[in-house]
XYZ file of C-alpha atoms in Angstrom:
568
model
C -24.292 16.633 25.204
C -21.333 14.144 24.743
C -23.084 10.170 23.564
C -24.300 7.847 26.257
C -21.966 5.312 24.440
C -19.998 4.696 21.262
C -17.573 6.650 19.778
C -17.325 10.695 18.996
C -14.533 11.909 16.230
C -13.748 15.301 15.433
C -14.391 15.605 11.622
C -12.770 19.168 9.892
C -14.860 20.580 7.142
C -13.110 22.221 4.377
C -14.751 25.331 2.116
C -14.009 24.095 -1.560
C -15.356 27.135 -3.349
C -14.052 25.024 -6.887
C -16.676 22.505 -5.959
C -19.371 21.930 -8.327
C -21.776 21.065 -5.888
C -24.467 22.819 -4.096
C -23.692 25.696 -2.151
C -22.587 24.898 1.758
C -22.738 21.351 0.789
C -21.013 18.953 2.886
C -21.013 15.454 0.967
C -18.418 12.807 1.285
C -18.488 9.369 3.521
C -17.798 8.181 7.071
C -15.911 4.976 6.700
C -16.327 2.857 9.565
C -14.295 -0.433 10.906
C -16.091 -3.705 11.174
C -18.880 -3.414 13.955
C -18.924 0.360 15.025
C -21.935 0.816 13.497
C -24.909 -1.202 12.056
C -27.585 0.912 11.964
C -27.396 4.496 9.789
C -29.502 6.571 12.032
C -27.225 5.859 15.282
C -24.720 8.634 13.979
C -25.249 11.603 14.919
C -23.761 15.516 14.223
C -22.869 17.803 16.369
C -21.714 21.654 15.876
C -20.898 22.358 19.486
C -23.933 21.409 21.422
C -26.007 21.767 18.681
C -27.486 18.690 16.885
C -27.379 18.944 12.659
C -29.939 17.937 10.770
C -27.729 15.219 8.655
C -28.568 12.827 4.991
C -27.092 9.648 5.258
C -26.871 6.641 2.598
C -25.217 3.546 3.366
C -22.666 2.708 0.280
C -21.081 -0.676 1.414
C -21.193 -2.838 4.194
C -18.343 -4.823 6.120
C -18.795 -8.931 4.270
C -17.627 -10.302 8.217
C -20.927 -8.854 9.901
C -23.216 -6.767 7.410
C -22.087 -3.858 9.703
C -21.857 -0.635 7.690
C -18.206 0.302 6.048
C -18.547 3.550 4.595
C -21.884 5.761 5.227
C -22.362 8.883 2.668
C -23.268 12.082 4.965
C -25.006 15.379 3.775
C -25.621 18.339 5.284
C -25.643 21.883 5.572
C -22.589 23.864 6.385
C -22.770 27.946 5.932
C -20.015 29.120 7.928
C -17.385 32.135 7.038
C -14.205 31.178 6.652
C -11.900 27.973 5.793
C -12.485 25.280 8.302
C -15.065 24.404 11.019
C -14.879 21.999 13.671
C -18.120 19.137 13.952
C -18.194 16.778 16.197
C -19.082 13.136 14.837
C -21.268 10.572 17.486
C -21.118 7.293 16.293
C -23.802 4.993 17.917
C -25.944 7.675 19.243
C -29.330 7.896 17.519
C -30.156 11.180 15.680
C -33.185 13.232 17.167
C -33.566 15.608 14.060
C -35.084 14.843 11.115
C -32.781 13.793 8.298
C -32.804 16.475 5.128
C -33.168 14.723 1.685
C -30.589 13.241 -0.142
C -28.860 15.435 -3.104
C -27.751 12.481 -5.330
C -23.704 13.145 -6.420
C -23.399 14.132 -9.284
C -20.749 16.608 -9.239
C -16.882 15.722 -9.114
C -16.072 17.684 -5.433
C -18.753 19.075 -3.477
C -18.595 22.921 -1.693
C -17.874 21.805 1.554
C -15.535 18.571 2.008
C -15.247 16.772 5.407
C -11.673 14.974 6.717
C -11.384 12.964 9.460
C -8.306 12.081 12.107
C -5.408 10.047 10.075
C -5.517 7.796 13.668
C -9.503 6.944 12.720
C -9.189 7.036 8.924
C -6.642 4.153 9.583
C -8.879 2.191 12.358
C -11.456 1.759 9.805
C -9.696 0.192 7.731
C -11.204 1.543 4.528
C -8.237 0.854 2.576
C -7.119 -1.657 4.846
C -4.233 -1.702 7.740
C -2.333 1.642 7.606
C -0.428 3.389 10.526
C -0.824 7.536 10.343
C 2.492 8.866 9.150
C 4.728 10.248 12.625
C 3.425 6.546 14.308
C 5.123 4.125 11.537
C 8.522 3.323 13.189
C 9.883 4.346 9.914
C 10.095 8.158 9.835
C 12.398 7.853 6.250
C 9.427 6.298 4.813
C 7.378 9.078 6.012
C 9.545 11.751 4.515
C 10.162 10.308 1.222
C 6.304 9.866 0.111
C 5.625 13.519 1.435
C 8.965 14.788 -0.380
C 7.950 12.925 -3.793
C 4.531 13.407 -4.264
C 4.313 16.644 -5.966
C 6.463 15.913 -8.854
C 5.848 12.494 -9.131
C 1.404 12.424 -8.831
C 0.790 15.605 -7.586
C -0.472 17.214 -10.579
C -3.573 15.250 -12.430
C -2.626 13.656 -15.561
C -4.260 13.852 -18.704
C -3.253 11.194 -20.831
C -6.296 8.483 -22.308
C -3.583 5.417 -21.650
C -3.156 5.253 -17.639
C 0.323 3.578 -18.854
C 1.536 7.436 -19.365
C 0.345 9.200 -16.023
C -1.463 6.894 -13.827
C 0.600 3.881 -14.030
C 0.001 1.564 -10.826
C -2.919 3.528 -9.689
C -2.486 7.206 -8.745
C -6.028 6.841 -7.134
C -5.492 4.110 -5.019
C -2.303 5.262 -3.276
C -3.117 8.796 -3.085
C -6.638 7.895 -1.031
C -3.813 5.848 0.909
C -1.548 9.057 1.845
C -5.043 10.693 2.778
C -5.724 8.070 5.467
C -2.432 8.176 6.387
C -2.333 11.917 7.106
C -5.868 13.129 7.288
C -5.179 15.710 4.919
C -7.460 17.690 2.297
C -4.766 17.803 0.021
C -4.534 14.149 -1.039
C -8.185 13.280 -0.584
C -9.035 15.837 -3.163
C -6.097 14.487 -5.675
C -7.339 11.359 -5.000
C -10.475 11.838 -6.338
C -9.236 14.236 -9.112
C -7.194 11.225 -10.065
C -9.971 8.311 -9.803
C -12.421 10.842 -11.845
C -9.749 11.483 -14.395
C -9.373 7.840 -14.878
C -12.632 6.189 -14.493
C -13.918 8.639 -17.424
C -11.043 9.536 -19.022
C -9.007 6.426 -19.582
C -11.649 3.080 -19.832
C -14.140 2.532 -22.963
C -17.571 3.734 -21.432
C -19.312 2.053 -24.739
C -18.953 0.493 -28.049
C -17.149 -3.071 -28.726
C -14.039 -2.245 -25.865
C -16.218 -1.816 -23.048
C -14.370 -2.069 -19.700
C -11.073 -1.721 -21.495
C -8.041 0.560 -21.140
C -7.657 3.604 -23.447
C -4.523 2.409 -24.419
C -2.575 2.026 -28.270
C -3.909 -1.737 -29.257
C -1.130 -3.753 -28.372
C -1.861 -2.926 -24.668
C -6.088 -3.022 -24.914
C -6.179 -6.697 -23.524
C -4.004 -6.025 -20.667
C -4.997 -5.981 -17.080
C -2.608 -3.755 -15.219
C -3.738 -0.274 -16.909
C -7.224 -0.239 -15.058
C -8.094 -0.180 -11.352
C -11.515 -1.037 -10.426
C -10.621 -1.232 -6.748
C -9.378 2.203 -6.548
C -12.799 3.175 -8.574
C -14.511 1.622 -5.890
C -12.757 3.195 -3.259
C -13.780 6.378 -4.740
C -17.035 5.515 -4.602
C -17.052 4.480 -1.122
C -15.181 7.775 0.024
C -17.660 10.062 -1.831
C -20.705 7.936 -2.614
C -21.090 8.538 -6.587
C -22.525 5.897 -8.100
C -20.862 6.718 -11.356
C -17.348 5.660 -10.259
C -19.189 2.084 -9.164
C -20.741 1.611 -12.093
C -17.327 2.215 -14.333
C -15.781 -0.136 -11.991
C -18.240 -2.524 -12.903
C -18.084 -1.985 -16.531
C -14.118 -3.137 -16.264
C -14.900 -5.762 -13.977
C -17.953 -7.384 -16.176
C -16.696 -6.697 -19.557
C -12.810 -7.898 -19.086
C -11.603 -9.201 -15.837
C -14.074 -11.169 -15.419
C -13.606 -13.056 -18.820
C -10.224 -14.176 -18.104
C -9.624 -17.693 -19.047
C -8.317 -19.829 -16.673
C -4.694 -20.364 -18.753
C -4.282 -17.008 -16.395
C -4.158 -18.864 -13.471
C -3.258 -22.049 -13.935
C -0.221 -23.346 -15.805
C 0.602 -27.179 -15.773
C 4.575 -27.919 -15.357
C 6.818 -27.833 -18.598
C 3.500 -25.610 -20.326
C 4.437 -22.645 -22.317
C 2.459 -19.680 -22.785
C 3.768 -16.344 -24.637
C 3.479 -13.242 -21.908
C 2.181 -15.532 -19.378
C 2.769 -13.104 -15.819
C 1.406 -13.050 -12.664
C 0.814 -9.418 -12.790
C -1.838 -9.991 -15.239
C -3.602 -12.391 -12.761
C -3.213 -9.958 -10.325
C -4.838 -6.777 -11.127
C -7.796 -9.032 -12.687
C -8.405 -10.434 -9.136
C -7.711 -7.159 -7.629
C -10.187 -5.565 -10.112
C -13.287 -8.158 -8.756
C -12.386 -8.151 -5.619
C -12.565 -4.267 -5.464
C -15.796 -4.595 -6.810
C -16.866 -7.141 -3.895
C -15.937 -4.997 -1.599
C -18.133 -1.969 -3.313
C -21.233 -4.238 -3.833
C -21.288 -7.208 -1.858
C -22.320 -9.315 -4.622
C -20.841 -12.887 -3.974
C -20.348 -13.906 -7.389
C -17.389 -11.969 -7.558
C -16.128 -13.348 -4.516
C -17.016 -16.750 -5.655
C -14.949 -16.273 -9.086
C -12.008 -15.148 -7.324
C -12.491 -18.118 -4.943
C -11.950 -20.556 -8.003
C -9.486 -18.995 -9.633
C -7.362 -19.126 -6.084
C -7.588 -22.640 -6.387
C -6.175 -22.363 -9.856
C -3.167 -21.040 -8.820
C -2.723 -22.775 -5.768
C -2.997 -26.132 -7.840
C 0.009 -24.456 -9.737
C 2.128 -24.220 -6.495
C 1.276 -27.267 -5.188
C 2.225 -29.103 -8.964
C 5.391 -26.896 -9.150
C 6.815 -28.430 -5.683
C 5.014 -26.247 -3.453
C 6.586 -23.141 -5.103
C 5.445 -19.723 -6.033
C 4.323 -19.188 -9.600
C 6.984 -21.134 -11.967
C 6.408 -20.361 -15.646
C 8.949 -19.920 -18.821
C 10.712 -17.090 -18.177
C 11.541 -16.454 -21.744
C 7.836 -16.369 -22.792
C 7.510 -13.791 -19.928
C 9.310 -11.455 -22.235
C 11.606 -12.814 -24.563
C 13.192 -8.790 -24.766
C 14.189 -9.189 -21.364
C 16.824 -11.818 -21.466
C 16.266 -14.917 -20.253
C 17.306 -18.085 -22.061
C 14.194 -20.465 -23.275
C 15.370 -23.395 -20.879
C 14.983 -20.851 -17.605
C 11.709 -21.507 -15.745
C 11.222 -19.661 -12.498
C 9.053 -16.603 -11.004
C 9.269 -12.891 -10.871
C 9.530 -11.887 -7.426
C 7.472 -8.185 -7.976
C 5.113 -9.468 -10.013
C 4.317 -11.808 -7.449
C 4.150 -9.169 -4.812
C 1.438 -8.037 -7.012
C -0.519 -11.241 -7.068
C 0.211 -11.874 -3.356
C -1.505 -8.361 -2.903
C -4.646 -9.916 -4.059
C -4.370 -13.184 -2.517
C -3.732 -11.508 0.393
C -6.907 -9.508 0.408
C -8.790 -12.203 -0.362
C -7.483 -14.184 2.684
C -8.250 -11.005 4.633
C -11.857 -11.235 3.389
C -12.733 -14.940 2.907
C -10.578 -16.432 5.520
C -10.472 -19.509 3.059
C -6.877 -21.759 4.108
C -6.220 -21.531 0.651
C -5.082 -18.825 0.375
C -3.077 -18.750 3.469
C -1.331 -21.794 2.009
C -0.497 -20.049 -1.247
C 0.734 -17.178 0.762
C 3.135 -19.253 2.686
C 4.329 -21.329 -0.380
C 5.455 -18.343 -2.412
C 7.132 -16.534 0.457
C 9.409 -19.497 1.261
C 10.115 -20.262 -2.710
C 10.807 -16.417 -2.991
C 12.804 -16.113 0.312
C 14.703 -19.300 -0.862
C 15.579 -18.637 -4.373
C 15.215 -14.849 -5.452
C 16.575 -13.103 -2.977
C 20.154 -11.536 -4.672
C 23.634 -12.865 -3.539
C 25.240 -9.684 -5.184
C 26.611 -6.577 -3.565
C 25.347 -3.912 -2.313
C 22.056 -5.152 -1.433
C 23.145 -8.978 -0.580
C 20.316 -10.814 0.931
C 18.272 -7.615 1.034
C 16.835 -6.797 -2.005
C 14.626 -9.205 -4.832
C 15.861 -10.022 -8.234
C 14.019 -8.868 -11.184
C 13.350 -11.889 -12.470
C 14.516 -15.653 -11.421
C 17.106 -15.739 -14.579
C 21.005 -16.039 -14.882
C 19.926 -12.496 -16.861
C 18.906 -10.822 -13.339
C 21.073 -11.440 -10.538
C 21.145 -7.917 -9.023
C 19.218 -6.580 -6.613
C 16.013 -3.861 -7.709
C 15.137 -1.399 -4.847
C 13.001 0.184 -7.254
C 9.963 -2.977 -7.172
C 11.228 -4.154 -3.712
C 8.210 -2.792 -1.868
C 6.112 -3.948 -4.226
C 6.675 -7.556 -2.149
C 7.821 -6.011 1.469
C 3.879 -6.424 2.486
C 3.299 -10.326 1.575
C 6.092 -11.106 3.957
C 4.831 -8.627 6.497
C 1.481 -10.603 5.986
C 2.837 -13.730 6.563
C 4.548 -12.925 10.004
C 1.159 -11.651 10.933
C -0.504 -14.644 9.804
C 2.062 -16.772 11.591
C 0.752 -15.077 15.036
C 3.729 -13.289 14.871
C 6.372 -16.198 15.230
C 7.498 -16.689 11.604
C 10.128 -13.846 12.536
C 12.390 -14.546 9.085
C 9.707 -13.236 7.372
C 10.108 -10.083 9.189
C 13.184 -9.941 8.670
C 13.120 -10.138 4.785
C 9.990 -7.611 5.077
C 11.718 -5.028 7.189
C 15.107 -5.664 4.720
C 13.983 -5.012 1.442
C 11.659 -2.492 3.065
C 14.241 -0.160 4.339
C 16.557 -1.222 0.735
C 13.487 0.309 -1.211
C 13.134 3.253 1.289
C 16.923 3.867 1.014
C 17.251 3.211 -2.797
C 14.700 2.892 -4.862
C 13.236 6.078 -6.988
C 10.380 7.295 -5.962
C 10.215 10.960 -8.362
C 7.854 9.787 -11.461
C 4.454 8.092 -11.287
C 5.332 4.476 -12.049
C 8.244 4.491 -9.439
C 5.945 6.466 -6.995
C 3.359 4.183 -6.829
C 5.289 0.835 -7.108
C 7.011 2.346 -3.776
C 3.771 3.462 -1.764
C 0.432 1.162 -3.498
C 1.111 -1.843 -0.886
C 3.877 -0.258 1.517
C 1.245 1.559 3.942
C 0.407 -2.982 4.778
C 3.936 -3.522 5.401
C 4.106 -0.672 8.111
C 0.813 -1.770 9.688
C 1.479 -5.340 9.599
C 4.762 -4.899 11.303
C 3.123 -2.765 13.856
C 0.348 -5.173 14.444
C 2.091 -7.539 16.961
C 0.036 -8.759 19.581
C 1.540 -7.660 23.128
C 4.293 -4.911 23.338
C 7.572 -5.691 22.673
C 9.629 -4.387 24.859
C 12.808 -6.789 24.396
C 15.850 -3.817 23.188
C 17.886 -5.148 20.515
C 21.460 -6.086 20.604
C 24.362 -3.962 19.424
C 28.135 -3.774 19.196
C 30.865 -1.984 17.273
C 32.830 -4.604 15.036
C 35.226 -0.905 14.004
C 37.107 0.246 14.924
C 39.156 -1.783 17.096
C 39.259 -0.456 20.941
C 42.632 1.699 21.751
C 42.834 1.887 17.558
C 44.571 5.121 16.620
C 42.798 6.977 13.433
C 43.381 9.015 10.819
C 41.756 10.585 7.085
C 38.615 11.374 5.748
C 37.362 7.924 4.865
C 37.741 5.738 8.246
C 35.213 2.416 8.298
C 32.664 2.774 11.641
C 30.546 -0.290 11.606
C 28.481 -2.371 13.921
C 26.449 -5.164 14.115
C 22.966 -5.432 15.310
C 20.207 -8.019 16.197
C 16.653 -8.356 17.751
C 13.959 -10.621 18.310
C 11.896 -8.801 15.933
C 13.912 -7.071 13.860
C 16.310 -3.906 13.851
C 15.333 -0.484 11.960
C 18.247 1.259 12.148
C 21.781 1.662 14.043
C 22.802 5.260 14.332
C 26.793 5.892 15.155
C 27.559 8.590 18.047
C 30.877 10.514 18.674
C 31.194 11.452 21.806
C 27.450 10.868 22.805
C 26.721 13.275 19.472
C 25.075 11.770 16.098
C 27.650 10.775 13.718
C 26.117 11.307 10.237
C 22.765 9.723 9.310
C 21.502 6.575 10.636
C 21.751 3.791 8.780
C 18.571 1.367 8.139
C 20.154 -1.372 6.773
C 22.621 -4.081 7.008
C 25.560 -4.300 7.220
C 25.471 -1.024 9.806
C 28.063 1.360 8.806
C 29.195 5.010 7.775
C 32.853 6.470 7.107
C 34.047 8.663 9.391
C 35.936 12.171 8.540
C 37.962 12.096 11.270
C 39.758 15.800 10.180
C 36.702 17.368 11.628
C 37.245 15.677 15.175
C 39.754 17.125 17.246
C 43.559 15.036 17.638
C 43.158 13.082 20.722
C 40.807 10.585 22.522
C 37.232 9.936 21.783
C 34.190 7.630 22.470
C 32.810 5.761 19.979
C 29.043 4.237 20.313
C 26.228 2.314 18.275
C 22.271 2.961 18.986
C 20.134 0.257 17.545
C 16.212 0.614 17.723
C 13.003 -2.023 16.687
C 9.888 -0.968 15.879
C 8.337 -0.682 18.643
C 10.929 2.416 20.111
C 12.988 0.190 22.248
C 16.818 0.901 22.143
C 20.024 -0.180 22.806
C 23.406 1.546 22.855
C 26.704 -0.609 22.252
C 29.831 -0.712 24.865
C 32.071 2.428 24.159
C 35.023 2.111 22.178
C 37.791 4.249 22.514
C 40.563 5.533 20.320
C 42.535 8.003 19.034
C 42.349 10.655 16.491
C 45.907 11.862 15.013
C 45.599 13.948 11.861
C 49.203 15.387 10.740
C 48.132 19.611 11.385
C 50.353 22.822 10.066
């Protein structure tokens, strides 16, 4: 019978027969969003009508409410053939007996359960995501599908996570698997955390917690990922990927001194970044989130204030430091202080979290800070990406625009028009901007570029989508070229339009004669050349279709003109 109240989910479970588990095993979690459920028993499993006897463990719990965040099932499954359908009834006390538990042990079970992409992103167990086919940005959809294969398809192998792994395979492939709901990722996702939670950190000895890497790169930071470690141990409840994530977070990120995150003006410090501070506070909080042990919580608290004091004694800025010291290879002169823009994406990516998770004003005061200081000063001034893309660093050396490390920041600002109850609508703009530049321009086809693209994107989308209220105001669009009554000619004529809205514009697509005319285009300034040899000679009706976010559209006032192409 359906549950007298709560919530039932339709959960697909998988035949592995490459598990190493026990036979007909099913064994993997339930994540759940903050208050669904609080007691472990009030879940129940169905097979039809039929009630299964069903194991559960409760791995982590929600820090808001104590209400339970991922919950480890077990049970039985010995059907024939590839899939069967259960039916998941959350909030409805079991009536069967519950088997014992098998403790994990094994890297994929026989039988592996996947849930809906719609409630894998509800619960929120790697934060806000929208399932892919529901983001508003169906490019963005494509190109992480397209690219994964050949960029983090296949599991690495390498000890250094600098040569295969670099900016956490795990954590964005168990990303793509709540975005889709597919078998595919969630198994490469845990291929990928196993591979590098015991083949790429020190498990012993005097380099305990540290990276596999040659020595020069042992002390740093951003070539370990205790949060993704502890995702893996909340999606499939093995205690061995928690306690590695511990070992990192014990032994070396939580040792930091705090010259990490806190630099007084005018103080130099060789190699001082801000991604260094952030994967350390990414690292603990991870490991909050896996244990709920508030010390971690607490160091991260302090060392927030550390680098908020920096802001505030910087003129309320983002992170200024020597940007020679940075990296004295890359080109900027000793007197040039400033920020990198991507690197304090990264760092913004922690603060954010631990805004999402503390609440603390802090941090929503450091968020704001850096947003306006990048906004205002890093943003390029050069073509093509003018105004839409980050510099590399704040130096005379990098003045361009870098698609490749633009959505490495697209999600702070999307953050910070949510945290603005939606009313802080330049940061949209910049978010949806270097958004679609990255989506348009950056590489996405080898592990580093991959994950830069999609480890913080799947917030921006979410974010964005988030608004409170529909909004159902259409943008504005016009064609700027070419002129009304214009007569044209050639293979390379200039269509372009302009385009506004009170939230922000995805895309203007050009029509010819009510037909698509090439590809839309996501980004400003709107426009595409025309061939105008493969129109007929005579009139025709030019048009522009802008769309938001939220589906609504708008299509410009026609413009007529002429086509004359010389023929034989």
């Amino acid at each position: 019978a359906p549950p007298p109240s709560g919530q039932t989910v339709s959960a697909t479970v998988h035949d592995y027969p490459t598990g190493n588990g026990p036979v007909n095993l099913v064994s993997n979690s339930i994540p759940l969003k903050p208050g669904a459920l609080r007691d472990p028993r009030n879940i129940r499993l169905r097979d039809g009508a039929a009630e299964v006897p069903v194991a559960t463990r409760v791995l982590a719990s929600w820090p808001q409410d104590n209400s339970i965040r991922a919950l480890l099932v077990q049970f039985d499954a010995p059907f024939a053939g590839a899939t069967r359908t259960y039916e998941v009834d959350i909030g409805t006390p079991r009536t069967l007996p519950d088997p014992a538990l098998v403790p994990v042990t094994w890297r994929l079970p026989r039988r592996i359960l996947t849930l809906p992409a719609l409630y894998l992103s509800d619960s929120l167990i790697v934060w806000e995501q929208k399932p892919l086919g529901q983001t508003g940005f169906p490019a963005w959809d494509t190109k992480q599908l397209s690219n994964y294969d050949r960029a983090i398809g296949t599991v690495g192998t390498a000890p250094c996570s600098n040569d295969d792994n670099y900016y956490d395979a795990t954590g964005t492939s168990y990303q793509i698997y709540v975005r889709t709901g597919d078998l595919k990722y969630l198994v490469n996702a845990r291929l990928w955390g196993w591979h590098h939670g015991r083949d790429q950190i020190y498990l012993s000895g005097p380099d305990i917690g540290r990276p596999r890497c040659p020595a020069g790169y042992m002390g740093n930071t951003r070539y370990t990922y205790p949060a993704s470690l502890g995702v893996d141990y909340m999606m499939w409840g093995d205690d061995e990927s928690r306690r590695i994530a511990g070992l990192v977070v014990d032994n070396f990120d939580m040792l930091h001194a705090d010259s990490n995150y806190y630099l007084a003006p005018g103080t130099r410090l060789p190699w001082w970044t801000e991604r260094e501070a952030a994967f350390a506070l990414q690292s603990i909080l991870g490991h909050y989130e896996a244990t709920g042990d508030p010390r971690y919580l607490a160091r991260v608290t302090n060392r927030i204030g550390l680098l908020h004091r920096m802001q505030v004694d910087n003129s309320r800025r983002a992170w200024v430091h020597n940007l020679y010291d940075h990296d004295p290879g890359e080109g900027c002169l000793v007197t040039e202080w400033g920020s990198s823009p991507w690197m304090s994406g990264l760092l913004l990516e922690a603060i954010v979290k631990y805004h999402k998770l503390s609440g603390d004003p802090i941090a929503k005061e450091s968020i704001e800070m850096a947003l306006d200081d990048l906004r205002a000063n890093y943003l390029t001034t050069r073509a093509p990406y003018a105004g839409r893309s980050f510099r590399y660093l704040g130096c005379a050396a990098w003045l361009d625009g870098v698609p490749d490390v633009d959505n490495l920041i697209s999600h702070a600002f999307a953050y910070g028009y949510k945290i603005s109850n939606y009313t802080n609508t330049a940061y949209r703009q910049v978010a949806v901007d270097i958004f679609n530049t990255a989506v348009s321009n950056g590489f996405a086809g080898f592990h580093k570029h991959f994950n830069q693209q999609f480890r913080s994107s799947g917030h921006t989308v979410a974010y964005l989508a988030g608004q409170s209220g529909p909004d159902t105001t259409p943008p504005t669009v016009s064609l700027t070229a070419p002129a009304p009554g214009a007569t044209v000619s050639g293979t390379a004529v200039t269509v372009s339009a302009t385009a506004t809205d009170n939230v922000g514009v995805l895309g203007v697509q050009f029509l010819l004669d009510g037909v698509n005319l090439g590809a839309e285009d996501t980004v400003a300034p709107y426009t595409i050349s025309w061939n105008t040899t493969t129109a007929t000679n005579g009139s025709h009706i030019l048009t522009a279709r802008a769309r938001d976010a939220a589906t609504n559209t708008a299509t410009s006032a026609p413009v007529t003109v002429t086509v004359s192409n010389v023929t034989d």
